[in-house]
Amino acid sequence: MIDKEQLGNLFNEAGKIANKAYSPYSKFRVGAALLCEDGTVITGVNVENRSFGLTVCAERNAIFAAVTKGHLRFKAIAISTPDSPEPVGPCGACRQVMGEFMPAECSVIFGGSNSEQVITTVGELLPFDSLHELRK
Ligand code: THU
């Protein structure tokens, strides 16, 4: 398990990278920071497209970048949405992708620009997840 201070640090990383978001259409920046089992932190931002449906969320960009670098085991993910005061939870597609790579007990922290952050787990965000046995 990962403690609150580590989660706070990861959240700060997500907040810093959110400035790199490419979001000229929504003007809504999202940054994600993924803590790999070996301690490496891989970040991602939302990347939009003028063909709106091609947009990829920050969480998925972080997870896919990590997998590309050879990481398959993760401890936690932080998501920062600085253009919203309140926390904004990850979308359904990102929850599904988290469920592919992150065990149910993995920590998730998300928050906006106010001081309130939500700390939860992948299992709480994606209850009744199934089909893990397909990977065995
Ligand atoms: N977005 C994310 O990056 N992650 C989420 O979980 C929710 C939404 C992005 C997609 C789009 O670029 C912008 O936020 C507005 O929906």
PDB file of C-alpha atoms and ligand atoms in Angstrom:
ATOM      1  CA  MET A   1       0.000   0.000   0.000  1.00  0.00           C
ATOM      2  CA  ILE A   2       1.042   3.555  -0.591  1.00  0.00           C
ATOM      3  CA  ASP A   3       0.712   6.287   2.024  1.00  0.00           C
ATOM      4  CA  LYS A   4      -1.078   9.624   1.806  1.00  0.00           C
ATOM      5  CA  GLU A   5       2.133  11.624   1.480  1.00  0.00           C
ATOM      6  CA  GLN A   6       3.242   9.570  -1.534  1.00  0.00           C
ATOM      7  CA  LEU A   7      -0.211   9.984  -3.059  1.00  0.00           C
ATOM      8  CA  GLY A   8      -0.002  13.729  -2.486  1.00  0.00           C
ATOM      9  CA  ASN A   9       3.370  13.839  -4.248  1.00  0.00           C
ATOM     10  CA  LEU A  10       1.969  11.852  -7.164  1.00  0.00           C
ATOM     11  CA  PHE A  11      -0.968  14.256  -7.350  1.00  0.00           C
ATOM     12  CA  ASN A  12       1.469  17.185  -7.551  1.00  0.00           C
ATOM     13  CA  GLU A  13       3.225  15.471 -10.482  1.00  0.00           C
ATOM     14  CA  ALA A  14      -0.148  15.113 -12.223  1.00  0.00           C
ATOM     15  CA  GLY A  15      -0.827  18.804 -11.624  1.00  0.00           C
ATOM     16  CA  LYS A  16       2.490  19.865 -13.149  1.00  0.00           C
ATOM     17  CA  ILE A  17       2.088  17.776 -16.287  1.00  0.00           C
ATOM     18  CA  ALA A  18      -1.502  18.997 -16.810  1.00  0.00           C
ATOM     19  CA  ASN A  19       0.035  22.190 -18.228  1.00  0.00           C
ATOM     20  CA  LYS A  20       1.165  20.124 -21.220  1.00  0.00           C
ATOM     21  CA  ALA A  21      -2.392  19.060 -22.073  1.00  0.00           C
ATOM     22  CA  TYR A  22      -3.381  19.602 -25.685  1.00  0.00           C
ATOM     23  CA  SER A  23      -6.980  20.682 -25.137  1.00  0.00           C
ATOM     24  CA  PRO A  24      -7.765  23.651 -27.426  1.00  0.00           C
ATOM     25  CA  TYR A  25     -11.376  22.484 -27.924  1.00  0.00           C
ATOM     26  CA  SER A  26     -12.561  21.734 -24.389  1.00  0.00           C
ATOM     27  CA  LYS A  27     -10.037  24.043 -22.711  1.00  0.00           C
ATOM     28  CA  PHE A  28     -10.058  21.416 -19.963  1.00  0.00           C
ATOM     29  CA  ARG A  29      -6.582  20.272 -18.974  1.00  0.00           C
ATOM     30  CA  VAL A  30      -6.026  16.868 -17.436  1.00  0.00           C
ATOM     31  CA  GLY A  31      -2.750  15.464 -16.125  1.00  0.00           C
ATOM     32  CA  ALA A  32      -2.146  11.908 -14.948  1.00  0.00           C
ATOM     33  CA  ALA A  33       0.817  10.475 -13.053  1.00  0.00           C
ATOM     34  CA  LEU A  34       1.180   6.724 -12.797  1.00  0.00           C
ATOM     35  CA  LEU A  35       3.380   5.136 -10.131  1.00  0.00           C
ATOM     36  CA  CYS A  36       4.948   1.922 -11.414  1.00  0.00           C
ATOM     37  CA  GLU A  37       5.877  -0.942  -9.116  1.00  0.00           C
ATOM     38  CA  ASP A  38       9.605  -0.126  -9.435  1.00  0.00           C
ATOM     39  CA  GLY A  39       9.021   3.508  -8.376  1.00  0.00           C
ATOM     40  CA  THR A  40       9.118   5.044 -11.837  1.00  0.00           C
ATOM     41  CA  VAL A  41       6.510   7.744 -12.447  1.00  0.00           C
ATOM     42  CA  ILE A  42       5.064   7.959 -15.963  1.00  0.00           C
ATOM     43  CA  THR A  43       2.890  10.909 -16.867  1.00  0.00           C
ATOM     44  CA  GLY A  44       0.231  11.603 -19.477  1.00  0.00           C
ATOM     45  CA  VAL A  45      -2.043  14.405 -20.608  1.00  0.00           C
ATOM     46  CA  ASN A  46      -5.260  14.572 -22.600  1.00  0.00           C
ATOM     47  CA  VAL A  47      -4.607  15.021 -26.296  1.00  0.00           C
ATOM     48  CA  GLU A  48      -7.572  16.312 -28.278  1.00  0.00           C
ATOM     49  CA  ASN A  49      -8.236  16.356 -31.996  1.00  0.00           C
ATOM     50  CA  ARG A  50     -10.420  18.458 -34.271  1.00  0.00           C
ATOM     51  CA  SER A  51     -12.157  15.173 -35.042  1.00  0.00           C
ATOM     52  CA  PHE A  52     -13.369  15.138 -31.441  1.00  0.00           C
ATOM     53  CA  GLY A  53     -13.828  11.391 -31.080  1.00  0.00           C
ATOM     54  CA  LEU A  54     -10.100  10.840 -31.534  1.00  0.00           C
ATOM     55  CA  THR A  55      -9.299  12.536 -28.228  1.00  0.00           C
ATOM     56  CA  VAL A  56      -7.383  10.373 -25.769  1.00  0.00           C
ATOM     57  CA  CYS A  57      -7.612  11.002 -22.035  1.00  0.00           C
ATOM     58  CA  ALA A  58      -4.631  11.693 -19.806  1.00  0.00           C
ATOM     59  CA  GLU A  59      -5.026   8.467 -17.835  1.00  0.00           C
ATOM     60  CA  ARG A  60      -4.950   6.266 -20.907  1.00  0.00           C
ATOM     61  CA  ASN A  61      -2.014   8.147 -22.391  1.00  0.00           C
ATOM     62  CA  ALA A  62      -0.058   7.593 -19.145  1.00  0.00           C
ATOM     63  CA  ILE A  63      -0.917   3.893 -18.954  1.00  0.00           C
ATOM     64  CA  PHE A  64      -0.146   3.256 -22.623  1.00  0.00           C
ATOM     65  CA  ALA A  65       3.162   5.158 -22.370  1.00  0.00           C
ATOM     66  CA  ALA A  66       4.104   3.077 -19.327  1.00  0.00           C
ATOM     67  CA  VAL A  67       3.270  -0.196 -21.076  1.00  0.00           C
ATOM     68  CA  THR A  68       5.312   0.981 -24.066  1.00  0.00           C
ATOM     69  CA  LYS A  69       8.291   1.450 -21.729  1.00  0.00           C
ATOM     70  CA  GLY A  70       7.879  -2.090 -20.407  1.00  0.00           C
ATOM     71  CA  HIS A  71       5.960  -1.401 -17.190  1.00  0.00           C
ATOM     72  CA  LEU A  72       3.068  -3.721 -16.485  1.00  0.00           C
ATOM     73  CA  ARG A  73       2.641  -3.396 -12.716  1.00  0.00           C
ATOM     74  CA  PHE A  74       1.419  -0.257 -11.037  1.00  0.00           C
ATOM     75  CA  LYS A  75       0.803   0.964  -7.517  1.00  0.00           C
ATOM     76  CA  ALA A  76      -1.246   4.111  -7.964  1.00  0.00           C
ATOM     77  CA  ILE A  77      -2.492   6.769 -10.362  1.00  0.00           C
ATOM     78  CA  ALA A  78      -3.133  10.463  -9.727  1.00  0.00           C
ATOM     79  CA  ILE A  79      -5.356  12.632 -11.897  1.00  0.00           C
ATOM     80  CA  SER A  80      -5.385  16.413 -11.808  1.00  0.00           C
ATOM     81  CA  THR A  81      -8.061  18.585 -13.445  1.00  0.00           C
ATOM     82  CA  PRO A  82      -6.925  22.150 -12.693  1.00  0.00           C
ATOM     83  CA  ASP A  83      -9.708  23.747 -14.741  1.00  0.00           C
ATOM     84  CA  SER A  84     -12.335  22.418 -12.362  1.00  0.00           C
ATOM     85  CA  PRO A  85     -12.432  23.495  -8.719  1.00  0.00           C
ATOM     86  CA  GLU A  86     -13.914  20.151  -7.600  1.00  0.00           C
ATOM     87  CA  PRO A  87     -12.460  16.704  -8.255  1.00  0.00           C
ATOM     88  CA  VAL A  88     -13.452  15.136 -11.600  1.00  0.00           C
ATOM     89  CA  GLY A  89     -13.366  11.338 -11.670  1.00  0.00           C
ATOM     90  CA  PRO A  90     -11.898   9.327 -14.541  1.00  0.00           C
ATOM     91  CA  CYS A  91     -14.212   8.454 -17.448  1.00  0.00           C
ATOM     92  CA  GLY A  92     -15.604   4.963 -17.935  1.00  0.00           C
ATOM     93  CA  ALA A  93     -13.163   4.073 -20.709  1.00  0.00           C
ATOM     94  CA  CYS A  94     -10.199   4.997 -18.502  1.00  0.00           C
ATOM     95  CA  ARG A  95     -11.626   2.975 -15.596  1.00  0.00           C
ATOM     96  CA  GLN A  96     -11.782  -0.059 -17.884  1.00  0.00           C
ATOM     97  CA  VAL A  97      -8.169   0.446 -19.000  1.00  0.00           C
ATOM     98  CA  MET A  98      -7.069   0.881 -15.361  1.00  0.00           C
ATOM     99  CA  GLY A  99      -8.842  -2.404 -14.591  1.00  0.00           C
ATOM    100  CA  GLU A 100      -6.778  -4.138 -17.263  1.00  0.00           C
ATOM    101  CA  PHE A 101      -3.455  -3.293 -15.655  1.00  0.00           C
ATOM    102  CA  MET A 102      -4.115  -2.296 -12.058  1.00  0.00           C
ATOM    103  CA  PRO A 103      -5.360  -4.618  -9.316  1.00  0.00           C
ATOM    104  CA  ALA A 104      -8.538  -3.627  -7.486  1.00  0.00           C
ATOM    105  CA  GLU A 105      -6.597  -2.461  -4.417  1.00  0.00           C
ATOM    106  CA  CYS A 106      -4.497   0.066  -6.406  1.00  0.00           C
ATOM    107  CA  SER A 107      -4.876   3.613  -5.124  1.00  0.00           C
ATOM    108  CA  VAL A 108      -6.401   6.389  -7.216  1.00  0.00           C
ATOM    109  CA  ILE A 109      -6.291  10.054  -6.214  1.00  0.00           C
ATOM    110  CA  PHE A 110      -8.040  12.778  -8.180  1.00  0.00           C
ATOM    111  CA  GLY A 111      -8.712  16.418  -7.617  1.00  0.00           C
ATOM    112  CA  GLY A 112      -9.257  19.830  -9.133  1.00  0.00           C
ATOM    113  CA  SER A 113      -7.924  23.229  -8.157  1.00  0.00           C
ATOM    114  CA  ASN A 114      -9.458  23.390  -4.680  1.00  0.00           C
ATOM    115  CA  SER A 115      -7.849  21.575  -1.768  1.00  0.00           C
ATOM    116  CA  GLU A 116     -10.299  18.672  -1.747  1.00  0.00           C
ATOM    117  CA  GLN A 117      -9.027  15.421  -3.304  1.00  0.00           C
ATOM    118  CA  VAL A 118     -10.755  12.066  -3.586  1.00  0.00           C
ATOM    119  CA  ILE A 119      -8.714   9.036  -2.589  1.00  0.00           C
ATOM    120  CA  THR A 120     -10.177   5.740  -3.730  1.00  0.00           C
ATOM    121  CA  THR A 121      -9.212   2.474  -5.420  1.00  0.00           C
ATOM    122  CA  VAL A 122      -9.518   0.943  -8.870  1.00  0.00           C
ATOM    123  CA  GLY A 123     -11.953  -1.606  -7.401  1.00  0.00           C
ATOM    124  CA  GLU A 124     -14.239   1.126  -6.097  1.00  0.00           C
ATOM    125  CA  LEU A 125     -14.204   2.895  -9.459  1.00  0.00           C
ATOM    126  CA  LEU A 126     -14.833  -0.323 -11.386  1.00  0.00           C
ATOM    127  CA  PRO A 127     -16.869  -2.660  -9.204  1.00  0.00           C
ATOM    128  CA  PHE A 128     -17.800  -6.180 -10.332  1.00  0.00           C
ATOM    129  CA  ASP A 129     -14.923  -6.175 -12.831  1.00  0.00           C
ATOM    130  CA  SER A 130     -14.606  -9.540 -14.511  1.00  0.00           C
ATOM    131  CA  LEU A 131     -12.658 -11.594 -17.012  1.00  0.00           C
ATOM    132  CA  HIS A 132      -9.268 -11.177 -15.312  1.00  0.00           C
ATOM    133  CA  GLU A 133      -8.870 -14.913 -15.809  1.00  0.00           C
ATOM    134  CA  LEU A 134      -8.471 -14.265 -19.556  1.00  0.00           C
ATOM    135  CA  ARG A 135      -4.935 -13.016 -18.838  1.00  0.00           C
ATOM    136  CA  LYS A 136      -3.804 -16.169 -17.041  1.00  0.00           C
TER     137      LYS A 136
HETATM  138  N1  THU B   1     -10.579  13.800 -20.034  1.00  0.00           N
HETATM  139  C1  THU B   1      -9.499  13.126 -19.540  1.00  0.00           C
HETATM  140  O1  THU B   1      -8.354  13.358 -19.957  1.00  0.00           O
HETATM  141  N2  THU B   1      -9.697  12.185 -18.604  1.00  0.00           N
HETATM  142  C2  THU B   1     -10.925  11.846 -18.102  1.00  0.00           C
HETATM  143  O2  THU B   1     -11.044  10.875 -17.359  1.00  0.00           O
HETATM  144  C3  THU B   1     -12.098  12.653 -18.452  1.00  0.00           C
HETATM  145  C4  THU B   1     -11.933  13.554 -19.606  1.00  0.00           C
HETATM  146  C5  THU B   1     -10.372  14.821 -21.066  1.00  0.00           C
HETATM  147  C6  THU B   1     -10.946  14.471 -22.414  1.00  0.00           C
HETATM  148  C7  THU B   1     -11.138  15.841 -23.007  1.00  0.00           C
HETATM  149  O3  THU B   1      -9.932  16.257 -23.608  1.00  0.00           O
HETATM  150  C8  THU B   1     -11.411  16.752 -21.828  1.00  0.00           C
HETATM  151  O4  THU B   1     -10.980  16.028 -20.674  1.00  0.00           O
HETATM  152  C9  THU B   1     -12.861  17.139 -21.665  1.00  0.00           C
HETATM  153  O5  THU B   1     -13.684  16.044 -21.593  1.00  0.00           O
END
